[in-house]
Amino acid sequence: MPSTSQPKLISGNANMPLAKAIARRMSMHRGVDVGLCDARIERFNDQEIFVEVYENVRGEDMFIIQPTSNPANDNLMELLIMSDALRRSSAKRITAVIPYFGYARQDRRSKARTPISAKLVANMIVEAGIERVLTMDLHAAQIQGFFDIPVDNLYASPIFALDIMTQFKGTMDDVMIVSPDVGGVARARELAKRIEAPLSIVDKRREKAGEVAEMTVIGDVSDKICIIVDDMCDTAGTMCKAAQLLIDNGAREVHAYTTHGVMSGPAVERITNSVLKSMVITDTIQPTEAVKATPNIRIIPTAPVFAQAILNIWNGTSVSSLFETPTLEPVYEGQFAG
């Protein structure tokens, strides 16, 4: 049994709307007000980060909600400094809720004299006093092994499956899941299995990071409703090229489902002008006003699943149960009802 009356949440500045939404959902589930801890997180004139927690956290089960999205370095430092403040204030346990885990793309040495930054970040998180990490759709699953503490990696595919079965009701026989590269096949296959759809792959060859030299489609996409599935969309170059390639290969229409909407540089403009009929992202990264105003981008909330996962961790019950549709559907309370 937990020793405290309820879990305590604290948020950095990276995605305050998501943190507040998680708190609201937890309040609804618990039947008592679960607010965000009153704290001050600000910067000195030289941009050093300062944190002061105004509430007593001694012996409390603390959850820091802080994606390490752009600006990645600032948000990461906020997370580490908040953890240090809580540890020195005698918090019982500190869990980092990192909806989007930055530096995850640097998960191995791709060539000589390059860093494995994801491992470095993992070391920093552990050294800061964090005892558990809760995240969503890590870019590479092996990053869980970089930590010597428990890591719960939630998946967006069960949420996407519910949404797809609602949005494409009546045309599910024509739906085909597409992986935008060979590395994402496992993710795409898992979603295809959930909705009992066929799978296709776009094989891409990169000349250098951010530039795609050549793309080919593996599989017959003729007259199919193609759904590209990826864990993140950064500049949207690969996504838009893949969508055009699928149309050129006879696809009826192309949609995209992406967990993390990084949306750097020309991403919004590219998606707006692309052949993508719709693109679905989650709110693990706080969407900009430009993203929210784009007519073919739709945002799915992650607060329901994160709120339930936090409650499960606090109660000592299964987090992996949230990967199953019968468990997830009530969490979203008919949001995807047809």
CSV table of C-alpha atoms in Angstrom, one decimal:
chain,number,residue,atom,x,y,z
A,1,MET,CA,0.0,0.0,0.0
A,2,PRO,CA,1.3,3.5,-0.8
A,3,SER,CA,2.3,5.5,2.3
A,4,THR,CA,1.1,8.8,1.0
A,5,SER,CA,-2.5,9.8,0.4
A,6,GLN,CA,-1.9,10.6,-3.3
A,7,PRO,CA,0.8,11.0,-5.9
A,8,LYS,CA,2.3,14.4,-6.2
A,9,LEU,CA,2.9,16.0,-9.6
A,10,ILE,CA,5.3,18.8,-10.5
A,11,SER,CA,6.0,20.1,-14.0
A,12,GLY,CA,8.7,22.0,-15.8
A,13,ASN,CA,8.0,24.5,-18.5
A,14,ALA,CA,8.4,22.1,-21.5
A,15,ASN,CA,4.7,21.1,-21.8
A,16,MET,CA,2.6,22.7,-19.1
A,17,PRO,CA,-0.8,22.1,-20.9
A,18,LEU,CA,-0.1,18.3,-20.9
A,19,ALA,CA,0.9,18.4,-17.2
A,20,LYS,CA,-2.3,20.2,-16.3
A,21,ALA,CA,-4.4,17.8,-18.4
A,22,ILE,CA,-2.7,14.8,-16.6
A,23,ALA,CA,-3.5,16.4,-13.2
A,24,ARG,CA,-7.2,16.9,-14.3
A,25,ARG,CA,-7.5,13.3,-15.4
A,26,MET,CA,-6.0,12.0,-12.2
A,27,SER,CA,-8.3,14.2,-10.1
A,28,MET,CA,-11.3,12.7,-12.0
A,29,HIS,CA,-10.0,9.2,-11.4
A,30,ARG,CA,-9.2,9.7,-7.8
A,31,GLY,CA,-12.2,11.8,-6.9
A,32,VAL,CA,-9.9,14.3,-5.1
A,33,ASP,CA,-8.1,17.3,-6.4
A,34,VAL,CA,-4.6,16.3,-7.8
A,35,GLY,CA,-2.9,19.6,-8.6
A,36,LEU,CA,0.5,20.5,-9.7
A,37,CYS,CA,3.0,21.2,-7.0
A,38,ASP,CA,3.5,24.9,-6.4
A,39,ALA,CA,7.0,25.7,-7.6
A,40,ARG,CA,9.1,28.4,-9.2
A,41,ILE,CA,11.2,27.5,-12.2
A,42,GLU,CA,13.0,30.5,-13.6
A,43,ARG,CA,16.2,31.7,-15.1
A,44,PHE,CA,18.9,34.1,-13.9
A,45,ASN,CA,20.1,36.8,-16.2
A,46,ASP,CA,22.8,34.4,-17.6
A,47,GLN,CA,20.1,31.8,-18.3
A,48,GLU,CA,21.1,29.5,-15.3
A,49,ILE,CA,18.0,27.6,-14.2
A,50,PHE,CA,16.7,28.0,-10.7
A,51,VAL,CA,14.0,25.9,-9.0
A,52,GLU,CA,12.2,26.4,-5.7
A,53,VAL,CA,9.4,24.1,-4.5
A,54,TYR,CA,6.9,25.8,-2.2
A,55,GLU,CA,5.2,22.7,-0.9
A,56,ASN,CA,6.4,20.1,1.6
A,57,VAL,CA,7.5,17.0,-0.4
A,58,ARG,CA,9.1,15.0,2.5
A,59,GLY,CA,8.2,11.3,2.1
A,60,GLU,CA,6.1,12.0,-1.0
A,61,ASP,CA,5.9,9.9,-4.2
A,62,MET,CA,6.9,12.6,-6.8
A,63,PHE,CA,6.3,12.6,-10.5
A,64,ILE,CA,8.1,15.2,-12.6
A,65,ILE,CA,6.3,15.8,-15.9
A,66,GLN,CA,8.9,17.1,-18.4
A,67,PRO,CA,9.4,16.1,-22.1
A,68,THR,CA,13.0,17.0,-23.2
A,69,SER,CA,11.8,18.5,-26.5
A,70,ASN,CA,13.0,21.8,-28.1
A,71,PRO,CA,14.9,23.5,-26.5
A,72,ALA,CA,16.2,20.1,-25.5
A,73,ASN,CA,19.1,21.2,-23.4
A,74,ASP,CA,17.1,23.7,-21.4
A,75,ASN,CA,14.3,21.2,-20.7
A,76,LEU,CA,16.7,18.5,-19.8
A,77,MET,CA,18.5,20.7,-17.3
A,78,GLU,CA,15.1,21.7,-15.8
A,79,LEU,CA,14.3,18.1,-15.3
A,80,LEU,CA,17.7,17.3,-13.6
A,81,ILE,CA,17.6,20.4,-11.4
A,82,MET,CA,13.9,19.7,-10.3
A,83,SER,CA,15.0,16.2,-9.4
A,84,ASP,CA,17.9,17.5,-7.4
A,85,ALA,CA,15.6,19.9,-5.5
A,86,LEU,CA,13.1,17.1,-4.7
A,87,ARG,CA,15.9,14.7,-3.6
A,88,ARG,CA,17.4,17.3,-1.3
A,89,SER,CA,13.9,17.9,0.1
A,90,SER,CA,13.6,14.3,1.2
A,91,ALA,CA,11.0,13.1,-1.4
A,92,LYS,CA,10.4,9.4,-1.0
A,93,ARG,CA,10.6,8.5,-4.7
A,94,ILE,CA,11.1,10.5,-7.8
A,95,THR,CA,9.7,9.3,-11.1
A,96,ALA,CA,10.5,11.3,-14.3
A,97,VAL,CA,7.5,11.3,-16.7
A,98,ILE,CA,9.3,12.2,-20.0
A,99,PRO,CA,6.6,11.9,-22.7
A,100,TYR,CA,9.2,12.7,-25.4
A,101,PHE,CA,12.7,11.5,-24.6
A,102,GLY,CA,15.2,13.8,-26.4
A,103,TYR,CA,18.6,12.6,-27.6
A,104,ALA,CA,17.1,9.2,-28.4
A,105,ARG,CA,18.2,9.3,-32.0
A,106,GLN,CA,21.9,9.2,-30.8
A,107,ASP,CA,21.5,5.6,-29.4
A,108,ARG,CA,24.6,4.0,-31.0
A,109,ARG,CA,27.9,4.9,-32.7
A,110,SER,CA,26.9,5.2,-36.3
A,111,LYS,CA,30.5,6.0,-37.3
A,112,ALA,CA,33.9,6.6,-35.7
A,113,ARG,CA,34.4,9.3,-33.1
A,114,THR,CA,30.7,9.9,-32.4
A,115,PRO,CA,28.9,9.9,-29.0
A,116,ILE,CA,26.1,7.7,-27.7
A,117,SER,CA,24.3,10.7,-26.2
A,118,ALA,CA,21.2,8.7,-25.1
A,119,LYS,CA,23.4,6.8,-22.7
A,120,LEU,CA,25.0,10.0,-21.4
A,121,VAL,CA,21.5,11.5,-20.8
A,122,ALA,CA,20.4,8.2,-19.0
A,123,ASN,CA,23.5,8.5,-16.7
A,124,MET,CA,22.6,12.1,-15.9
A,125,ILE,CA,19.0,11.3,-15.1
A,126,VAL,CA,20.0,8.5,-12.7
A,127,GLU,CA,22.7,10.6,-11.0
A,128,ALA,CA,20.1,13.4,-10.5
A,129,GLY,CA,18.2,11.1,-8.2
A,130,ILE,CA,15.5,9.9,-10.5
A,131,GLU,CA,14.4,6.3,-9.6
A,132,ARG,CA,12.0,5.5,-12.4
A,133,VAL,CA,11.3,6.8,-15.9
A,134,LEU,CA,7.9,6.8,-17.7
A,135,THR,CA,8.1,7.7,-21.4
A,136,MET,CA,6.3,7.0,-24.7
A,137,ASP,CA,7.6,5.5,-27.9
A,138,LEU,CA,11.3,5.6,-27.4
A,139,HIS,CA,13.0,6.0,-30.7
A,140,ALA,CA,15.0,2.9,-30.0
A,141,ALA,CA,13.8,0.3,-27.5
A,142,GLN,CA,17.3,-0.6,-26.4
A,143,ILE,CA,17.6,2.8,-24.7
A,144,GLN,CA,15.7,1.1,-21.8
A,145,GLY,CA,18.8,-0.9,-21.2
A,146,PHE,CA,20.9,2.3,-20.8
A,147,PHE,CA,19.2,2.8,-17.4
A,148,ASP,CA,19.9,0.9,-14.2
A,149,ILE,CA,16.5,1.9,-13.0
A,150,PRO,CA,13.0,0.8,-14.1
A,151,VAL,CA,11.8,2.3,-17.4
A,152,ASP,CA,8.2,2.1,-18.5
A,153,ASN,CA,7.9,2.7,-22.2
A,154,LEU,CA,4.2,3.3,-23.2
A,155,TYR,CA,3.2,2.8,-26.8
A,156,ALA,CA,1.0,5.1,-28.9
A,157,SER,CA,0.0,2.2,-31.3
A,158,PRO,CA,-2.9,1.0,-29.1
A,159,ILE,CA,-4.3,4.6,-29.1
A,160,PHE,CA,-3.7,4.9,-32.9
A,161,ALA,CA,-5.5,1.6,-33.4
A,162,LEU,CA,-8.6,2.8,-31.6
A,163,ASP,CA,-8.5,6.0,-33.7
A,164,ILE,CA,-8.0,4.3,-37.0
A,165,MET,CA,-10.8,1.8,-36.5
A,166,THR,CA,-13.1,4.8,-35.8
A,167,GLN,CA,-11.9,7.1,-38.6
A,168,PHE,CA,-11.8,4.4,-41.3
A,169,LYS,CA,-14.9,2.5,-40.2
A,170,GLY,CA,-16.4,0.8,-43.2
A,171,THR,CA,-13.2,1.0,-45.3
A,172,MET,CA,-10.9,-1.1,-43.0
A,173,ASP,CA,-10.5,-3.7,-45.8
A,174,ASP,CA,-8.7,-1.1,-47.9
A,175,VAL,CA,-6.4,0.1,-45.2
A,176,MET,CA,-2.7,-0.7,-45.4
A,177,ILE,CA,-0.1,0.3,-42.8
A,178,VAL,CA,3.2,1.6,-44.1
A,179,SER,CA,6.6,1.9,-42.4
A,180,PRO,CA,8.5,4.9,-43.7
A,181,ASP,CA,11.8,3.0,-43.3
A,182,VAL,CA,13.1,-0.5,-42.5
A,183,GLY,CA,14.0,0.5,-39.0
A,184,GLY,CA,10.4,1.2,-38.1
A,185,VAL,CA,9.0,-2.1,-39.4
A,186,ALA,CA,8.5,-3.6,-35.9
A,187,ARG,CA,6.4,-0.5,-34.9
A,188,ALA,CA,4.3,-0.6,-38.0
A,189,ARG,CA,3.9,-4.4,-37.9
A,190,GLU,CA,2.6,-4.2,-34.3
A,191,LEU,CA,-0.1,-1.6,-35.4
A,192,ALA,CA,-1.0,-3.6,-38.5
A,193,LYS,CA,-1.5,-6.7,-36.4
A,194,ARG,CA,-3.8,-4.8,-34.0
A,195,ILE,CA,-6.1,-3.7,-36.8
A,196,GLU,CA,-5.6,-6.8,-39.0
A,197,ALA,CA,-4.2,-4.8,-41.9
A,198,PRO,CA,-1.5,-5.6,-44.4
A,199,LEU,CA,2.0,-4.0,-44.2
A,200,SER,CA,4.1,-2.2,-46.7
A,201,ILE,CA,7.6,-0.7,-46.4
A,202,VAL,CA,9.2,2.4,-47.9
A,203,ASP,CA,12.9,1.6,-48.3
A,204,LYS,CA,15.0,4.8,-48.1
A,205,ARG,CA,18.7,5.4,-48.6
A,206,ARG,CA,20.2,8.4,-46.8
A,207,GLU,CA,23.3,10.3,-48.2
A,208,LYS,CA,23.6,12.2,-44.9
A,209,ALA,CA,21.4,13.1,-41.9
A,210,GLY,CA,18.1,14.8,-42.9
A,211,GLU,CA,18.6,14.1,-46.6
A,212,VAL,CA,17.0,11.1,-48.4
A,213,ALA,CA,18.7,10.1,-51.7
A,214,GLU,CA,16.4,7.3,-53.0
A,215,MET,CA,13.1,5.7,-51.9
A,216,THR,CA,11.3,2.6,-53.1
A,217,VAL,CA,8.0,0.9,-52.1
A,218,ILE,CA,8.1,-2.7,-51.0
A,219,GLY,CA,4.6,-4.1,-51.4
A,220,ASP,CA,1.5,-3.4,-53.6
A,221,VAL,CA,-0.2,-0.2,-52.5
A,222,SER,CA,-2.5,0.1,-55.5
A,223,ASP,CA,-6.0,1.5,-54.6
A,224,LYS,CA,-5.1,1.3,-50.9
A,225,ILE,CA,-5.7,3.8,-48.1
A,226,CYS,CA,-2.1,4.0,-46.9
A,227,ILE,CA,-1.4,5.0,-43.3
A,228,ILE,CA,2.3,5.9,-42.6
A,229,VAL,CA,3.3,5.1,-39.0
A,230,ASP,CA,6.4,6.6,-37.4
A,231,ASP,CA,7.6,7.6,-33.9
A,232,MET,CA,8.5,11.2,-34.8
A,233,CYS,CA,8.2,13.8,-37.4
A,234,ASP,CA,11.0,16.3,-37.4
A,235,THR,CA,11.3,18.3,-40.6
A,236,ALA,CA,8.7,16.1,-42.4
A,237,GLY,CA,10.9,15.7,-45.5
A,238,THR,CA,10.9,11.9,-45.4
A,239,MET,CA,7.2,11.8,-44.5
A,240,CYS,CA,6.1,14.0,-47.4
A,241,LYS,CA,8.4,12.2,-49.9
A,242,ALA,CA,7.1,8.8,-48.8
A,243,ALA,CA,3.5,10.0,-49.1
A,244,GLN,CA,4.1,11.3,-52.7
A,245,LEU,CA,5.9,8.0,-53.6
A,246,LEU,CA,2.8,6.0,-52.4
A,247,ILE,CA,0.5,8.1,-54.5
A,248,ASP,CA,2.8,7.6,-57.5
A,249,ASN,CA,2.6,3.9,-56.8
A,250,GLY,CA,-1.2,3.9,-57.0
A,251,ALA,CA,-2.4,4.5,-53.4
A,252,ARG,CA,-5.9,6.0,-53.2
A,253,GLU,CA,-5.0,8.3,-50.3
A,254,VAL,CA,-2.3,8.7,-47.7
A,255,HIS,CA,-2.6,9.5,-44.0
A,256,ALA,CA,0.1,9.6,-41.3
A,257,TYR,CA,0.2,8.7,-37.6
A,258,THR,CA,3.2,10.0,-35.7
A,259,THR,CA,3.7,9.9,-31.9
A,260,HIS,CA,6.0,12.9,-31.5
A,261,GLY,CA,5.4,16.0,-33.5
A,262,VAL,CA,8.8,17.6,-33.3
A,263,MET,CA,7.9,19.8,-36.3
A,264,SER,CA,11.2,21.7,-36.9
A,265,GLY,CA,11.8,24.3,-39.6
A,266,PRO,CA,9.7,23.8,-42.7
A,267,ALA,CA,7.7,20.9,-41.4
A,268,VAL,CA,4.3,22.6,-41.1
A,269,GLU,CA,4.6,24.1,-44.6
A,270,ARG,CA,5.7,20.8,-46.1
A,271,ILE,CA,2.7,18.9,-44.5
A,272,THR,CA,0.3,21.7,-45.6
A,273,ASN,CA,1.5,21.4,-49.2
A,274,SER,CA,1.9,17.7,-49.3
A,275,VAL,CA,-0.4,14.9,-50.6
A,276,LEU,CA,-1.1,13.8,-47.0
A,277,LYS,CA,-4.9,13.9,-46.5
A,278,SER,CA,-4.4,13.9,-42.7
A,279,MET,CA,-1.6,13.7,-40.2
A,280,VAL,CA,-2.3,12.6,-36.6
A,281,ILE,CA,0.2,13.5,-33.9
A,282,THR,CA,0.0,13.3,-30.1
A,283,ASP,CA,0.6,16.1,-27.6
A,284,THR,CA,3.8,14.6,-26.0
A,285,ILE,CA,5.5,17.7,-27.4
A,286,GLN,CA,3.5,20.9,-26.9
A,287,PRO,CA,2.2,21.8,-30.4
A,288,THR,CA,2.9,25.3,-31.7
A,289,GLU,CA,0.1,27.6,-32.8
A,290,ALA,CA,1.1,27.0,-36.4
A,291,VAL,CA,0.7,23.2,-35.9
A,292,LYS,CA,-2.7,23.6,-34.3
A,293,ALA,CA,-3.8,25.9,-37.1
A,294,THR,CA,-2.8,23.4,-39.9
A,295,PRO,CA,-6.1,21.9,-41.3
A,296,ASN,CA,-4.7,18.5,-42.1
A,297,ILE,CA,-3.0,18.0,-38.7
A,298,ARG,CA,-5.0,16.4,-35.9
A,299,ILE,CA,-3.8,16.1,-32.3
A,300,ILE,CA,-4.7,13.1,-30.0
A,301,PRO,CA,-4.3,13.7,-26.3
A,302,THR,CA,-2.0,11.5,-24.2
A,303,ALA,CA,-3.1,12.7,-20.8
A,304,PRO,CA,-5.6,9.8,-20.3
A,305,VAL,CA,-2.9,7.1,-20.7
A,306,PHE,CA,-0.2,9.0,-18.8
A,307,ALA,CA,-2.6,9.7,-15.9
A,308,GLN,CA,-3.6,6.0,-15.7
A,309,ALA,CA,0.1,4.9,-16.0
A,310,ILE,CA,1.1,7.3,-13.1
A,311,LEU,CA,-1.7,5.9,-10.9
A,312,ASN,CA,-0.7,2.3,-11.8
A,313,ILE,CA,2.9,3.1,-10.8
A,314,TRP,CA,1.8,4.7,-7.6
A,315,ASN,CA,-0.5,1.8,-6.7
A,316,GLY,CA,2.1,-0.8,-7.7
A,317,THR,CA,-0.1,-2.3,-10.4
A,318,SER,CA,0.6,-3.2,-14.1
A,319,VAL,CA,1.6,-0.5,-16.6
A,320,SER,CA,1.8,-3.0,-19.5
A,321,SER,CA,-2.0,-3.6,-19.1
A,322,LEU,CA,-2.4,-0.3,-20.8
A,323,PHE,CA,-1.1,-1.9,-24.0
A,324,GLU,CA,-4.4,-3.9,-24.4
A,325,THR,CA,-7.5,-2.4,-26.0
A,326,PRO,CA,-10.0,-3.6,-23.3
A,327,THR,CA,-8.0,-1.7,-20.7
A,328,LEU,CA,-7.2,1.3,-22.9
A,329,GLU,CA,-10.7,1.9,-24.2
A,330,PRO,CA,-12.3,2.9,-20.9
A,331,VAL,CA,-9.3,5.2,-20.2
A,332,TYR,CA,-10.3,7.2,-23.3
A,333,GLU,CA,-14.0,7.0,-22.3
A,334,GLY,CA,-15.6,6.6,-25.6
A,335,GLN,CA,-13.5,9.3,-27.3
A,336,PHE,CA,-13.0,6.9,-30.3
A,337,ALA,CA,-16.6,5.6,-30.3
A,338,GLY,CA,-18.0,5.3,-33.8
